[in-house]
PDB file of C-alpha atoms and ligand atoms in Angstrom:
ATOM      1  CA  MET A 126      16.832   5.636 -20.766  1.00 82.00           C
ATOM      2  CA  THR A 127      15.400   2.584 -19.020  1.00 96.00           C
ATOM      3  CA  VAL A 128      12.164   2.877 -17.098  1.00 98.00           C
ATOM      4  CA  LEU A 129      11.747   0.592 -14.119  1.00 98.00           C
ATOM      5  CA  VAL A 130       8.181  -0.654 -13.710  1.00 98.00           C
ATOM      6  CA  LEU A 131       8.111  -1.863 -10.123  1.00 99.00           C
ATOM      7  CA  ASN A 132       5.253  -3.892  -8.699  1.00 98.00           C
ATOM      8  CA  GLY A 133       4.730  -4.729  -5.050  1.00 98.00           C
ATOM      9  CA  PRO A 134       2.982  -7.471  -3.109  1.00 98.00           C
ATOM     10  CA  ASN A 135       0.380  -9.764  -4.656  1.00 98.00           C
ATOM     11  CA  LEU A 136       0.758  -8.262  -8.122  1.00 98.00           C
ATOM     12  CA  GLY A 137       2.500 -11.418  -9.321  1.00 97.00           C
ATOM     13  CA  ARG A 138      -0.927 -13.044  -8.922  1.00 97.00           C
ATOM     14  CA  LEU A 139      -2.648 -10.804 -11.446  1.00 97.00           C
ATOM     15  CA  GLY A 140      -5.129 -12.776 -13.510  1.00 94.00           C
ATOM     16  CA  THR A 141      -6.131 -15.067 -10.635  1.00 95.00           C
ATOM     17  CA  ARG A 142      -6.256 -12.450  -7.874  1.00 94.00           C
ATOM     18  CA  GLU A 143      -9.739 -10.934  -7.427  1.00 93.00           C
ATOM     19  CA  PRO A 144     -10.406 -10.718 -11.187  1.00 94.00           C
ATOM     20  CA  SER A 145     -13.537  -8.635 -10.560  1.00 93.00           C
ATOM     21  CA  VAL A 146     -11.241  -5.907  -9.166  1.00 93.00           C
ATOM     22  CA  TYR A 147      -8.000  -6.366 -11.104  1.00 94.00           C
ATOM     23  CA  GLY A 148      -9.157  -7.996 -14.356  1.00 91.00           C
ATOM     24  CA  SER A 149      -8.050 -11.191 -16.076  1.00 92.00           C
ATOM     25  CA  THR A 150      -4.710 -10.003 -17.485  1.00 95.00           C
ATOM     26  CA  THR A 151      -1.964 -12.116 -15.946  1.00 97.00           C
ATOM     27  CA  TYR A 152       1.325 -10.774 -14.629  1.00 98.00           C
ATOM     28  CA  ALA A 153       3.082 -12.425 -17.609  1.00 98.00           C
ATOM     29  CA  ASP A 154       0.655 -10.556 -19.921  1.00 97.00           C
ATOM     30  CA  LEU A 155       1.465  -7.326 -18.102  1.00 98.00           C
ATOM     31  CA  VAL A 156       5.196  -7.835 -18.581  1.00 98.00           C
ATOM     32  CA  ARG A 157       4.558  -8.428 -22.302  1.00 98.00           C
ATOM     33  CA  LEU A 158       2.286  -5.397 -22.589  1.00 98.00           C
ATOM     34  CA  CYS A 159       4.942  -3.145 -21.019  1.00 98.00           C
ATOM     35  CA  ALA A 160       7.707  -4.579 -23.229  1.00 98.00           C
ATOM     36  CA  GLU A 161       5.609  -4.057 -26.382  1.00 98.00           C
ATOM     37  CA  THR A 162       4.703  -0.521 -25.332  1.00 98.00           C
ATOM     38  CA  GLY A 163       8.357   0.241 -24.662  1.00 98.00           C
ATOM     39  CA  GLU A 164       9.285  -0.991 -28.141  1.00 97.00           C
ATOM     40  CA  GLU A 165       6.565   1.136 -29.771  1.00 98.00           C
ATOM     41  CA  LEU A 166       7.787   4.194 -27.871  1.00 97.00           C
ATOM     42  CA  GLY A 167      11.521   3.548 -28.201  1.00 96.00           C
ATOM     43  CA  LEU A 168      11.800   3.298 -24.435  1.00 97.00           C
ATOM     44  CA  GLY A 169      13.784   0.704 -22.500  1.00 97.00           C
ATOM     45  CA  VAL A 170      11.446  -0.915 -19.992  1.00 98.00           C
ATOM     46  CA  GLU A 171      12.202  -3.383 -17.218  1.00 98.00           C
ATOM     47  CA  VAL A 172       9.315  -4.863 -15.260  1.00 98.00           C
ATOM     48  CA  ARG A 173       9.799  -6.401 -11.828  1.00 98.00           C
ATOM     49  CA  GLN A 174       7.590  -7.674  -8.999  1.00 98.00           C
ATOM     50  CA  THR A 175       8.331  -8.525  -5.399  1.00 98.00           C
ATOM     51  CA  ASP A 176       6.458  -9.479  -2.259  1.00 98.00           C
ATOM     52  CA  HIS A 177       9.436  -8.351  -0.134  1.00 98.00           C
ATOM     53  CA  GLU A 178       9.624  -4.764   1.033  1.00 98.00           C
ATOM     54  CA  GLY A 179      13.429  -4.719   1.369  1.00 98.00           C
ATOM     55  CA  GLU A 180      13.815  -5.860  -2.216  1.00 98.00           C
ATOM     56  CA  MET A 181      11.558  -3.033  -3.387  1.00 99.00           C
ATOM     57  CA  VAL A 182      13.585  -0.530  -1.342  1.00 98.00           C
ATOM     58  CA  GLY A 183      16.769  -1.852  -2.998  1.00 98.00           C
ATOM     59  CA  TRP A 184      15.270  -1.457  -6.493  1.00 98.00           C
ATOM     60  CA  LEU A 185      14.294   2.130  -5.694  1.00 98.00           C
ATOM     61  CA  HIS A 186      17.864   2.834  -4.533  1.00 98.00           C
ATOM     62  CA  GLU A 187      19.074   1.368  -7.830  1.00 98.00           C
ATOM     63  CA  ALA A 188      16.722   3.676  -9.768  1.00 98.00           C
ATOM     64  CA  ALA A 189      17.860   6.657  -7.675  1.00 98.00           C
ATOM     65  CA  ASP A 190      21.532   5.906  -8.388  1.00 98.00           C
ATOM     66  CA  ALA A 191      20.902   5.355 -12.119  1.00 98.00           C
ATOM     67  CA  GLY A 192      18.594   8.380 -12.514  1.00 98.00           C
ATOM     68  CA  SER A 193      15.885   6.078 -13.892  1.00 98.00           C
ATOM     69  CA  PRO A 194      12.213   7.003 -14.078  1.00 98.00           C
ATOM     70  CA  VAL A 195       9.941   4.663 -12.127  1.00 98.00           C
ATOM     71  CA  VAL A 196       6.374   3.486 -12.597  1.00 98.00           C
ATOM     72  CA  LEU A 197       5.472   2.201  -9.153  1.00 99.00           C
ATOM     73  CA  ASN A 198       2.520   0.052  -8.244  1.00 98.00           C
ATOM     74  CA  ALA A 199       3.409  -0.440  -4.603  1.00 98.00           C
ATOM     75  CA  GLY A 200       0.213  -2.411  -3.903  1.00 98.00           C
ATOM     76  CA  ALA A 201      -0.689  -2.389  -0.220  1.00 98.00           C
ATOM     77  CA  TRP A 202       2.621  -0.685   0.705  1.00 98.00           C
ATOM     78  CA  THR A 203       1.158   2.433  -0.921  1.00 98.00           C
ATOM     79  CA  HIS A 204      -1.026   2.914   2.092  1.00 98.00           C
ATOM     80  CA  TYR A 205       1.469   2.566   4.927  1.00 98.00           C
ATOM     81  CA  SER A 206       5.114   1.922   4.016  1.00 98.00           C
ATOM     82  CA  ILE A 207       7.280   4.827   5.086  1.00 98.00           C
ATOM     83  CA  ALA A 208      10.320   2.749   4.017  1.00 98.00           C
ATOM     84  CA  VAL A 209       9.066   2.596   0.425  1.00 98.00           C
ATOM     85  CA  ARG A 210       8.173   6.279   0.533  1.00 98.00           C
ATOM     86  CA  ASP A 211      11.614   7.245   1.875  1.00 98.00           C
ATOM     87  CA  ALA A 212      13.294   5.200  -0.865  1.00 98.00           C
ATOM     88  CA  ALA A 213      11.042   6.688  -3.571  1.00 98.00           C
ATOM     89  CA  ALA A 214      11.765  10.188  -2.266  1.00 98.00           C
ATOM     90  CA  GLN A 215      15.409   9.728  -3.341  1.00 98.00           C
ATOM     91  CA  LEU A 216      14.499   9.492  -7.042  1.00 98.00           C
ATOM     92  CA  SER A 217      15.527  12.391  -9.241  1.00 98.00           C
ATOM     93  CA  ALA A 218      13.690  11.244 -12.392  1.00 98.00           C
ATOM     94  CA  PRO A 219       9.877  11.149 -12.604  1.00 98.00           C
ATOM     95  CA  LEU A 220       7.931   8.816 -10.358  1.00 98.00           C
ATOM     96  CA  ILE A 221       4.491   7.689 -11.473  1.00 98.00           C
ATOM     97  CA  GLU A 222       2.312   6.107  -8.810  1.00 98.00           C
ATOM     98  CA  LEU A 223      -0.007   3.609 -10.409  1.00 98.00           C
ATOM     99  CA  HIS A 224      -3.006   1.558  -9.331  1.00 98.00           C
ATOM    100  CA  ILE A 225      -4.919  -0.826 -11.535  1.00 98.00           C
ATOM    101  CA  SER A 226      -8.111  -0.227  -9.580  1.00 98.00           C
ATOM    102  CA  ASN A 227      -9.620   3.104  -8.651  1.00 98.00           C
ATOM    103  CA  VAL A 228      -8.532   3.067  -5.029  1.00 98.00           C
ATOM    104  CA  HIS A 229     -10.780   6.052  -4.267  1.00 97.00           C
ATOM    105  CA  LYS A 230     -13.885   4.000  -5.053  1.00 97.00           C
ATOM    106  CA  ARG A 231     -12.804   1.274  -2.633  1.00 97.00           C
ATOM    107  CA  GLU A 232     -12.336   0.815   1.124  1.00 96.00           C
ATOM    108  CA  ALA A 233     -11.415   3.951   3.101  1.00 97.00           C
ATOM    109  CA  PHE A 234      -7.992   2.534   4.040  1.00 96.00           C
ATOM    110  CA  ARG A 235      -7.060   2.622   0.334  1.00 98.00           C
ATOM    111  CA  HIS A 236      -7.860   6.324  -0.008  1.00 98.00           C
ATOM    112  CA  HIS A 237      -4.639   7.444   1.639  1.00 98.00           C
ATOM    113  CA  SER A 238      -1.298   7.051  -0.114  1.00 98.00           C
ATOM    114  CA  VAL A 239       2.085   7.770   1.465  1.00 98.00           C
ATOM    115  CA  LEU A 240       3.462   8.177  -2.078  1.00 98.00           C
ATOM    116  CA  SER A 241       1.158  10.625  -3.854  1.00 98.00           C
ATOM    117  CA  ASP A 242       2.714  13.817  -2.501  1.00 98.00           C
ATOM    118  CA  ILE A 243       6.176  12.799  -3.722  1.00 98.00           C
ATOM    119  CA  ALA A 244       4.977  11.373  -7.064  1.00 98.00           C
ATOM    120  CA  THR A 245       5.144  13.300 -10.324  1.00 98.00           C
ATOM    121  CA  GLY A 246       1.659  12.005 -11.093  1.00 98.00           C
ATOM    122  CA  VAL A 247      -0.828   9.345 -10.082  1.00 98.00           C
ATOM    123  CA  LEU A 248      -2.834   6.966 -12.262  1.00 98.00           C
ATOM    124  CA  ALA A 249      -5.627   4.861 -10.789  1.00 98.00           C
ATOM    125  CA  GLY A 250      -8.588   3.003 -12.197  1.00 98.00           C
ATOM    126  CA  PHE A 251      -7.522   2.479 -15.809  1.00 98.00           C
ATOM    127  CA  GLY A 252      -6.821  -1.219 -15.343  1.00 97.00           C
ATOM    128  CA  VAL A 253      -3.568  -2.485 -16.818  1.00 98.00           C
ATOM    129  CA  ASP A 254      -3.904   0.183 -19.538  1.00 98.00           C
ATOM    130  CA  GLY A 255      -2.601   2.551 -16.863  1.00 98.00           C
ATOM    131  CA  TYR A 256       0.867   1.088 -17.453  1.00 98.00           C
ATOM    132  CA  ARG A 257       0.654   2.038 -21.138  1.00 98.00           C
ATOM    133  CA  LEU A 258      -0.497   5.540 -20.222  1.00 98.00           C
ATOM    134  CA  ALA A 259       2.363   5.945 -17.745  1.00 98.00           C
ATOM    135  CA  LEU A 260       4.963   4.786 -20.278  1.00 98.00           C
ATOM    136  CA  ARG A 261       3.469   7.073 -22.956  1.00 98.00           C
ATOM    137  CA  TRP A 262       3.772  10.063 -20.617  1.00 98.00           C
ATOM    138  CA  LEU A 263       7.372   9.191 -19.758  1.00 98.00           C
ATOM    139  CA  ALA A 264       8.219   8.856 -23.461  1.00 97.00           C
ATOM    140  CA  ASP A 265       6.589  12.211 -24.277  1.00 97.00           C
ATOM    141  CA  ASN A 266       8.394  13.920 -21.401  1.00 96.00           C
ATOM    142  CA  ARG A 267      11.802  12.302 -21.594  1.00 92.00           C
ATOM    143  CA  GLY A 268      14.662  14.679 -20.955  1.00 76.00           C
TER     144      GLY A 268
HETATM  145  C1  DQA B 762      -3.445  -1.667  -6.045  1.00 69.90           C
HETATM  146  C2  DQA B 762      -4.419  -1.102  -5.010  1.00 69.90           C
HETATM  147  C3  DQA B 762      -3.952  -1.389  -3.598  1.00 69.90           C
HETATM  148  O1  DQA B 762      -4.869  -0.858  -2.647  1.00 69.90           O
HETATM  149  C4  DQA B 762      -3.856  -2.882  -3.361  1.00 69.90           C
HETATM  150  O2  DQA B 762      -3.351  -3.159  -2.076  1.00 69.90           O
HETATM  151  C5  DQA B 762      -3.047  -3.559  -4.414  1.00 69.90           C
HETATM  152  C6  DQA B 762      -3.196  -3.143  -5.804  1.00 69.90           C
HETATM  153  C7  DQA B 762      -3.974  -1.511  -7.480  1.00 69.90           C
HETATM  154  O3  DQA B 762      -3.193  -1.750  -8.408  1.00 69.90           O
HETATM  155  O4  DQA B 762      -5.162  -1.213  -7.692  1.00 69.90           O
HETATM  156  O5  DQA B 762      -2.334  -4.526  -4.142  1.00 69.90           O
HETATM  157  O6  DQA B 762      -2.235  -0.954  -5.957  1.00 69.90           O
END
């Protein structure tokens, strides 16, 4: 089983992007952290990032066709992209919605997610450790 860890816009700039909100871990560090966690858990993990909505939709179709679980940090798309939601709704394996920051402590426009009601679960506010937690849950609940 390979888990796709899909990251949306601006997440490639982790480490330099608003470090007071998102921390100092870089995107390269995040990829490493997910790979190491996957190895520890005996879980195949592939981490991707895109700033292009159509590419994200294509990756979700790929996960739907392969029956792959997805950890999705859709970034700003979380709050308004019906295209990403419609693609994510086609998944048959678990979908974990993830946010590095606690979106509920932030601006009101971040409080609504178009993904939460179709997600298996939601993680927000645990920093990049949230990715570890998501992968741990998927490993413990693999079919
Ligand atoms: C985010 C929260 C979103 O509101 C924001 O647009 C992001 C990152 C997070 O990981 O905390 O890009 O998803």
